[in-house]
């Protein structure tokens, strides 16, 4: 199974290759000096990640062709707004403006976040899904994530792997284990974009991680994202030099007082880390937690506005889920609707961005979480590649979904869900 379809290079514009996918043209940054018109490539996150022989590409495209158009048609049908309308006139006026491509004002976003009428709420989701279809067609990125260490030296109030959780078994994968997990993900399962994530584990300093990134990138055509401790601009430069091209780093909340309460640290450092990453050319995956104690609807709107300013490649906003071994154990988890509304508002606010349907939303509602997020504007997935024996210990929140599922099972389930919705597991580049 592959998670991207091959594209054909049909031209160049500056440092970007123009790539054709079944007649549709996309751009992808090119770092291959010998790439030429007529070559077939895989692109991920807007980067050319490798070239593939023509024969192989044509075989894959032949296999995909029919399915590709079939899925597209299904998605088109499911995202249609024909004959639908919200309950209230005000909702209609605001969402019509969004559909015309107008930028909604803060108070309009807040009005939508606070909707209570079911008909209005459903129409908001459908509008977001319509806009997703219009700008992204049915493409869905499927990335993998490897959580390679749950050691952590910090004490975020919400997080189950916080330093003070003495009840948790700690693990640290060896560099070889990480390398072979990546190898299997790429060679056996066809992943083309992988996130390496850990707690703030001092063992994996910039030097060790850079060496690992270099070794992985030397061996595999892969878009590699890093999600570890804050390492500052110099650390990030090392990661880039070694071959990482993305970072996953949430700002968690853009409310400085709330951030400080939760992390016992000022927000500035986190923000400057994200801004440095952007400046250095990394693709940035970022977002926040939804439903934190004391977080207001205004805070959530501010988080959406703030996230967009960071120009992320992908938004990752998930629900806060209380963990019994943290100071926030007695807090409430949010409703599915507030998570879906946030997803829909991100889509309205940034039609071009990718939005991931998080594992946390699936955990919040194992039955409907993933599909509902996809039907409210989301268009990306991240599957958990952490080896089975470690997965259950990466317990940022309890009872994480997919904890006991093999990667094969997760892939089958993801493909099943995507097919049902008419989505294609591809990344067609920017
Ligand atoms: N509930 C939901 N998400 C959490 N994270 C950490 N703890 C929790 C929790 N209790 C998220 C944070 C972090 C990511 C790795 O996990 O947003 O950035």
Coordinates of C-alpha atoms and ligand atoms in Angstrom, one line a residue:
X1 CA 0.0 0.0 0.0
X2 CA 1.3 3.4 -0.7
X3 CA 0.3 6.7 0.8
X4 CA 1.1 9.0 -2.1
X5 CA 0.6 8.5 -5.8
X6 CA 3.4 9.2 -8.3
X7 CA 3.3 12.4 -10.2
X8 CA 5.0 13.3 -13.5
X9 CA 7.3 16.3 -13.7
X10 CA 6.0 18.5 -16.5
X11 CA 8.0 21.7 -15.9
X12 CA 9.9 23.9 -13.4
X13 CA 9.3 27.2 -11.8
X14 CA 12.2 28.5 -9.8
X15 CA 13.1 25.8 -7.3
X16 CA 9.8 24.1 -7.7
X17 CA 8.8 21.3 -10.0
X18 CA 5.4 21.4 -11.7
X19 CA 3.9 18.0 -11.2
X20 CA 1.0 16.4 -13.0
X21 CA -1.5 14.1 -11.2
X22 CA -4.1 12.8 -13.5
X23 CA -4.3 16.1 -15.3
X24 CA -4.1 18.2 -12.2
X25 CA -1.0 20.4 -11.7
X26 CA 0.7 20.9 -8.4
X27 CA 4.0 22.4 -7.2
X28 CA 6.7 20.7 -5.2
X29 CA 10.0 22.0 -3.9
X30 CA 12.8 20.1 -5.5
X31 CA 16.2 19.4 -4.0
X32 CA 17.3 16.8 -6.7
X33 CA 19.7 18.4 -9.1
X34 CA 19.2 15.9 -11.8
X35 CA 15.4 16.0 -11.9
X36 CA 14.1 16.6 -15.4
X37 CA 10.8 16.9 -17.3
X38 CA 9.2 13.5 -17.8
X39 CA 10.5 12.0 -14.5
X40 CA 8.1 10.4 -12.1
X41 CA 8.3 11.4 -8.5
X42 CA 6.7 11.1 -5.1
X43 CA 6.0 14.4 -3.3
X44 CA 5.1 14.8 0.4
X45 CA 4.2 18.1 2.1
X46 CA 5.1 19.9 -1.1
X47 CA 8.6 18.4 -1.3
X48 CA 9.9 16.0 -4.0
X49 CA 11.0 13.1 -1.8
X50 CA 12.2 10.7 -4.4
X51 CA 12.2 9.7 -8.1
X52 CA 10.7 6.4 -9.2
X53 CA 11.2 4.4 -12.4
X54 CA 8.7 5.1 -15.1
X55 CA 7.5 1.5 -15.3
X56 CA 6.8 1.3 -11.6
X57 CA 5.0 4.7 -11.7
X58 CA 2.8 3.7 -14.6
X59 CA 1.8 0.5 -12.9
X60 CA 0.8 2.3 -9.7
X61 CA -1.0 5.0 -11.7
X62 CA -2.9 2.4 -13.7
X63 CA -4.0 0.7 -10.4
X64 CA -5.1 4.0 -9.0
X65 CA -6.7 5.6 -12.0
X66 CA -10.2 4.1 -11.6
X67 CA -10.3 4.2 -7.9
X68 CA -9.0 7.8 -8.0
X69 CA -11.9 9.1 -10.0
X70 CA -14.4 6.9 -8.2
X71 CA -13.3 8.2 -4.8
X72 CA -13.4 11.7 -6.1
X73 CA -16.9 11.4 -7.3
X74 CA -18.0 10.0 -3.9
X75 CA -16.4 12.8 -2.0
X76 CA -17.9 15.3 -4.3
X77 CA -21.3 13.9 -3.6
X78 CA -20.9 13.7 0.2
X79 CA -19.6 17.3 0.4
X80 CA -22.4 18.9 -1.6
X81 CA -24.5 21.6 0.0
X82 CA -27.4 21.3 -2.4
X83 CA -30.8 21.7 -0.8
X84 CA -29.3 22.2 2.6
X85 CA -29.7 25.2 4.9
X86 CA -29.2 26.1 8.5
X87 CA -31.9 26.9 11.0
X88 CA -31.2 30.6 11.5
X89 CA -30.8 33.5 9.1
X90 CA -27.8 34.9 10.8
X91 CA -25.9 31.6 10.5
X92 CA -26.8 31.5 6.8
X93 CA -25.5 35.0 6.2
X94 CA -22.2 34.4 7.9
X95 CA -21.6 31.0 6.3
X96 CA -22.6 32.4 2.9
X97 CA -19.9 34.9 3.3
X98 CA -17.4 32.2 4.2
X99 CA -18.5 30.3 1.0
X100 CA -17.9 33.4 -1.1
X101 CA -14.3 33.3 0.2
X102 CA -14.7 36.3 2.5
X103 CA -12.7 36.4 5.7
X104 CA -14.9 36.1 8.8
X105 CA -14.5 38.6 11.6
X106 CA -13.6 37.5 15.1
X107 CA -17.1 38.0 16.5
X108 CA -18.6 36.0 13.6
X109 CA -16.2 33.1 14.4
X110 CA -17.2 33.3 18.1
X111 CA -20.9 33.3 17.1
X112 CA -20.3 30.1 15.2
X113 CA -18.3 28.5 18.0
X114 CA -21.2 29.2 20.4
X115 CA -23.9 27.8 18.1
X116 CA -26.4 25.6 20.0
X117 CA -29.1 24.8 17.4
X118 CA -28.4 21.3 15.9
X119 CA -29.4 22.4 12.4
X120 CA -27.0 25.4 12.5
X121 CA -24.2 23.3 13.9
X122 CA -24.6 20.6 11.2
X123 CA -24.7 23.3 8.5
X124 CA -21.4 24.7 9.9
X125 CA -19.8 21.3 9.6
X126 CA -21.1 20.8 6.1
X127 CA -19.9 24.2 5.0
X128 CA -16.5 23.5 6.3
X129 CA -16.5 20.1 4.5
X130 CA -17.6 21.8 1.3
X131 CA -14.7 24.3 1.5
X132 CA -12.3 21.5 2.2
X133 CA -13.5 19.7 -0.9
X134 CA -13.2 22.8 -3.0
X135 CA -9.6 23.6 -2.0
X136 CA -8.2 20.2 -1.5
X137 CA -10.3 17.8 -3.4
X138 CA -10.3 14.4 -1.8
X139 CA -6.6 14.2 -0.9
X140 CA -5.8 13.0 2.6
X141 CA -2.3 12.9 4.0
X142 CA -1.5 9.8 6.0
X143 CA 1.6 10.3 8.1
X144 CA 3.1 8.0 10.7
X145 CA 4.3 8.8 14.1
X146 CA 6.9 7.0 16.2
X147 CA 7.0 7.9 19.9
X148 CA 10.5 6.9 20.7
X149 CA 10.9 7.9 24.4
X150 CA 8.4 8.8 27.2
X151 CA 11.1 10.2 29.5
X152 CA 10.3 13.8 30.3
X153 CA 12.0 16.4 32.4
X154 CA 9.0 18.8 32.5
X155 CA 5.8 18.9 34.3
X156 CA 3.0 20.1 32.1
X157 CA -0.1 20.0 34.3
X158 CA -2.3 18.1 31.7
X159 CA 0.2 15.6 30.4
X160 CA 0.4 11.9 31.6
X161 CA 4.1 11.5 30.8
X162 CA 5.0 14.5 33.0
X163 CA 8.1 14.1 35.1
X164 CA 6.2 13.7 38.4
X165 CA 4.1 10.7 37.2
X166 CA 5.9 8.0 39.1
X167 CA 3.3 5.4 38.2
X168 CA 4.3 5.3 34.6
X169 CA 6.8 2.8 33.2
X170 CA 9.4 4.7 31.3
X171 CA 11.0 3.5 28.0
X172 CA 13.5 4.8 25.6
X173 CA 14.0 3.1 22.2
X174 CA 17.5 2.7 21.0
X175 CA 18.7 4.4 17.9
X176 CA 18.7 1.0 16.1
X177 CA 15.2 0.3 17.2
X178 CA 14.0 3.7 15.9
X179 CA 15.9 3.2 12.6
X180 CA 14.4 -0.3 12.1
X181 CA 10.9 1.0 13.0
X182 CA 11.3 3.7 10.3
X183 CA 12.7 1.1 7.9
X184 CA 9.7 -1.1 8.3
X185 CA 7.3 1.8 8.0
X186 CA 8.9 2.8 4.7
X187 CA 9.7 -0.5 3.1
X188 CA 6.9 -2.7 4.4
X189 CA 4.1 -0.2 4.7
X190 CA 5.0 2.5 2.2
X191 CA 5.0 5.5 4.5
X192 CA 6.5 8.6 3.0
X193 CA 6.1 11.1 5.9
X194 CA 7.0 10.3 9.5
X195 CA 7.1 12.2 12.8
X196 CA 9.6 11.3 15.4
X197 CA 8.2 12.3 18.8
X198 CA 9.4 12.0 22.4
X199 CA 9.0 13.7 25.8
X200 CA 11.7 16.2 26.7
X201 CA 14.3 13.5 27.1
X202 CA 17.9 14.9 27.6
X203 CA 19.4 11.6 26.4
X204 CA 18.3 12.5 22.9
X205 CA 20.3 15.8 22.6
X206 CA 20.7 17.7 19.3
X207 CA 23.8 15.8 18.4
X208 CA 22.3 12.3 18.9
X209 CA 19.1 13.3 17.1
X210 CA 20.9 14.9 14.2
X211 CA 23.0 11.8 13.7
X212 CA 19.8 9.7 13.7
X213 CA 18.0 12.0 11.3
X214 CA 21.0 11.9 9.0
X215 CA 21.2 8.1 9.0
X216 CA 17.4 7.8 8.4
X217 CA 17.4 10.4 5.5
X218 CA 20.5 8.8 4.0
X219 CA 18.7 5.5 3.8
X220 CA 15.1 6.3 3.1
X221 CA 13.2 8.7 0.9
X222 CA 11.1 10.3 3.5
X223 CA 9.7 13.6 4.7
X224 CA 10.8 13.6 8.3
X225 CA 9.2 15.7 11.1
X226 CA 10.8 16.2 14.6
X227 CA 8.7 16.7 17.7
X228 CA 11.0 16.6 20.8
X229 CA 12.3 19.2 23.2
X230 CA 12.7 22.9 22.3
X231 CA 16.2 23.1 20.9
X232 CA 16.4 26.8 19.9
X233 CA 17.4 28.1 16.5
X234 CA 20.8 26.5 16.4
X235 CA 19.4 23.1 17.3
X236 CA 16.8 23.5 14.6
X237 CA 19.5 24.4 12.1
X238 CA 21.3 21.1 12.9
X239 CA 18.1 19.2 12.4
X240 CA 17.6 20.8 9.0
X241 CA 21.1 20.2 8.0
X242 CA 20.7 16.5 9.0
X243 CA 17.7 16.2 6.7
X244 CA 14.6 16.9 8.8
X245 CA 12.1 19.1 6.9
X246 CA 9.3 19.5 9.4
X247 CA 8.6 20.1 13.0
X248 CA 5.5 19.2 15.0
X249 CA 5.2 21.6 17.9
X250 CA 1.9 22.7 19.5
X251 CA 1.7 26.0 21.3
X252 CA -1.1 24.3 23.4
X253 CA -2.8 27.6 24.2
X254 CA -2.2 31.1 22.9
X255 CA -3.4 32.6 26.2
X256 CA -0.2 33.6 28.0
X257 CA -1.6 33.4 31.5
X258 CA -3.1 30.0 30.9
X259 CA 0.1 28.8 29.2
X260 CA 2.1 29.9 32.2
X261 CA -0.2 28.2 34.7
X262 CA 0.0 24.9 32.7
X263 CA 3.7 24.9 32.1
X264 CA 5.2 27.0 34.8
X265 CA 7.0 28.7 32.0
X266 CA 6.4 31.7 29.7
X267 CA 4.9 31.2 26.3
X268 CA 7.6 33.2 24.5
X269 CA 10.1 30.4 24.2
X270 CA 7.5 28.1 22.6
X271 CA 6.5 30.7 20.2
X272 CA 10.0 31.7 19.2
X273 CA 10.8 28.0 18.6
X274 CA 7.9 27.7 16.2
X275 CA 8.8 31.0 14.5
X276 CA 12.4 29.9 14.1
X277 CA 11.3 26.7 12.6
X278 CA 9.2 28.5 10.0
X279 CA 12.0 31.0 9.3
X280 CA 14.5 28.1 8.6
X281 CA 12.1 26.6 6.1
X282 CA 10.6 23.7 8.1
X283 CA 7.1 22.7 7.5
X284 CA 5.3 23.4 10.7
X285 CA 2.6 21.3 12.3
X286 CA 1.0 23.2 15.1
X287 CA -2.1 23.8 17.2
X288 CA -3.5 23.7 20.6
X289 CA -5.6 21.8 23.2
X290 CA -9.3 22.2 23.1
X291 CA -11.3 22.3 26.4
X292 CA -8.5 23.0 28.9
X293 CA -9.8 24.1 32.3
X294 CA -10.4 27.8 32.4
X295 CA -10.1 28.1 28.6
X296 CA -12.9 30.3 27.2
X297 CA -14.5 30.3 23.7
X298 CA -12.6 33.5 23.1
X299 CA -9.4 31.7 23.9
X300 CA -10.2 29.1 21.3
X301 CA -10.9 31.7 18.6
X302 CA -7.6 33.4 19.5
X303 CA -5.9 30.0 19.1
X304 CA -7.3 29.6 15.6
X305 CA -6.2 33.1 14.6
X306 CA -2.9 32.7 16.2
X307 CA -2.2 29.3 14.6
X308 CA -2.9 30.8 11.1
X309 CA -0.4 33.5 11.7
X310 CA 2.2 30.8 12.2
X311 CA 1.5 29.7 8.6
X312 CA 1.4 26.0 9.4
X313 CA 1.5 23.2 6.9
X314 CA -0.9 21.4 9.0
X315 CA -3.2 22.2 12.0
X316 CA -3.3 19.8 14.9
X317 CA -5.9 20.7 17.5
X318 CA -7.1 18.0 19.8
X319 CA -9.3 17.7 22.9
X320 CA -7.8 17.9 26.4
X321 CA -8.4 14.5 28.0
X322 CA -7.8 14.4 31.8
X323 CA -5.2 11.9 33.0
X324 CA -5.6 10.3 36.5
X325 CA -1.9 10.8 37.4
X326 CA -1.9 14.6 36.8
X327 CA -3.1 17.6 38.8
X328 CA -6.0 18.0 36.2
X329 CA -7.4 14.5 36.9
X330 CA -10.8 15.8 38.1
X331 CA -11.4 18.2 35.2
X332 CA -14.0 17.5 32.6
X333 CA -13.2 16.4 29.0
X334 CA -14.8 18.6 26.3
X335 CA -17.8 17.6 24.1
X336 CA -17.2 16.3 20.7
X337 CA -19.0 19.3 19.2
X338 CA -16.6 21.9 20.5
X339 CA -13.8 19.9 18.9
X340 CA -15.7 19.6 15.6
X341 CA -16.7 23.3 15.7
X342 CA -13.0 24.2 16.2
X343 CA -12.1 22.0 13.2
X344 CA -14.7 23.6 11.1
X345 CA -13.7 27.2 12.0
X346 CA -10.1 26.5 11.2
X347 CA -11.2 25.3 7.8
X348 CA -13.3 28.5 7.3
X349 CA -10.4 30.6 8.5
X350 CA -7.7 28.9 6.4
X351 CA -9.2 27.0 3.4
X352 CA -5.7 26.0 2.2
X353 CA -4.3 24.5 5.4
X354 CA -4.3 20.8 6.1
X355 CA -6.1 19.7 9.3
X356 CA -5.4 16.5 11.1
X357 CA -8.1 14.4 12.6
X358 CA -6.3 13.7 15.9
X359 CA -5.9 10.4 17.9
X360 CA -7.4 12.4 20.8
X361 CA -10.6 13.2 19.0
X362 CA -10.9 9.5 18.1
X363 CA -10.3 8.6 21.8
X364 CA -12.9 11.1 22.9
X365 CA -15.4 9.4 20.6
X366 CA -14.1 6.1 19.3
X367 CA -17.2 5.5 17.1
X368 CA -17.7 8.9 15.5
X369 CA -14.6 11.0 16.2
X370 CA -12.5 10.4 13.1
X371 CA -15.3 10.4 10.5
X372 CA -17.0 13.4 12.1
X373 CA -13.7 15.4 12.0
X374 CA -13.3 14.5 8.3
X375 CA -16.8 15.7 7.7
X376 CA -16.2 19.0 9.5
X377 CA -13.1 20.1 7.5
X378 CA -10.2 17.8 8.4
X379 CA -8.2 16.1 5.7
X380 CA -5.2 14.4 7.3
X381 CA -4.5 11.4 9.5
X382 CA -1.6 10.2 11.6
X383 CA -1.1 6.5 12.3
X384 CA 0.8 5.3 15.3
X385 CA 3.9 3.3 14.3
X386 CA 5.4 3.0 17.8
X387 CA 6.2 -0.7 18.5
X388 CA 3.4 -2.4 20.3
X389 CA 5.4 -3.1 23.5
X390 CA 6.0 0.6 24.0
X391 CA 2.8 2.2 22.7
X392 CA 0.7 1.8 25.9
X393 CA 3.4 3.7 27.9
X394 CA 3.3 6.8 25.8
X395 CA 0.3 7.7 27.9
X396 CA -0.2 11.5 27.4
X397 CA -3.8 10.8 28.2
X398 CA -5.5 7.5 29.2
X399 CA -6.9 4.8 27.1
X400 CA -5.6 6.1 23.8
X401 CA -7.3 4.5 20.9
X402 CA -5.2 2.1 18.7
X403 CA -3.1 1.3 21.7
X404 CA -3.5 -2.4 21.1
X405 CA -3.8 -2.4 17.3
X406 CA -1.0 -3.5 15.0
X407 CA 0.0 -1.1 12.3
X408 CA -1.5 -3.4 9.6
X409 CA -4.8 -3.2 11.4
X410 CA -4.6 0.6 11.7
X411 CA -3.9 0.9 8.0
X412 CA -6.8 -1.3 7.0
X413 CA -9.1 0.6 9.3
X414 CA -7.9 4.0 8.0
X415 CA -8.3 2.9 4.3
X416 CA -11.8 1.6 5.1
X417 CA -12.8 4.9 6.7
X418 CA -11.3 7.0 3.9
X419 CA -12.9 4.9 1.2
X420 CA -16.3 5.2 2.8
X421 CA -15.9 9.0 2.6
X422 CA -14.3 9.0 -0.9
X423 CA -11.0 10.2 0.3
X424 CA -7.7 9.2 -1.3
X425 CA -4.7 8.6 0.9
X426 CA -2.4 10.9 -1.1
X427 CA -0.4 14.0 -0.8
X428 CA -0.4 15.9 -4.0
X429 CA 1.9 18.6 -2.9
X430 CA 1.3 22.3 -2.5
Ligands
LIG1 N1 -5.0 15.4 26.6 C1 -4.8 15.6 25.3 N2 -3.7 15.9 24.7 C2 -2.6 15.9 25.5 N3 -1.3 16.2 25.2 C3 -0.5 16.0 26.3 N4 -1.4 15.7 27.3 C4 -2.6 15.6 26.8 C5 -3.9 15.4 27.4 N5 -4.0 15.1 28.7 C6 -0.8 16.6 23.8 C7 -0.1 17.9 23.9 C8 1.2 17.7 23.3 C9 1.0 16.4 22.5 C10 2.3 15.6 22.3 O1 0.1 15.7 23.3 O2 -0.9 18.9 23.1 O3 1.7 18.7 22.5

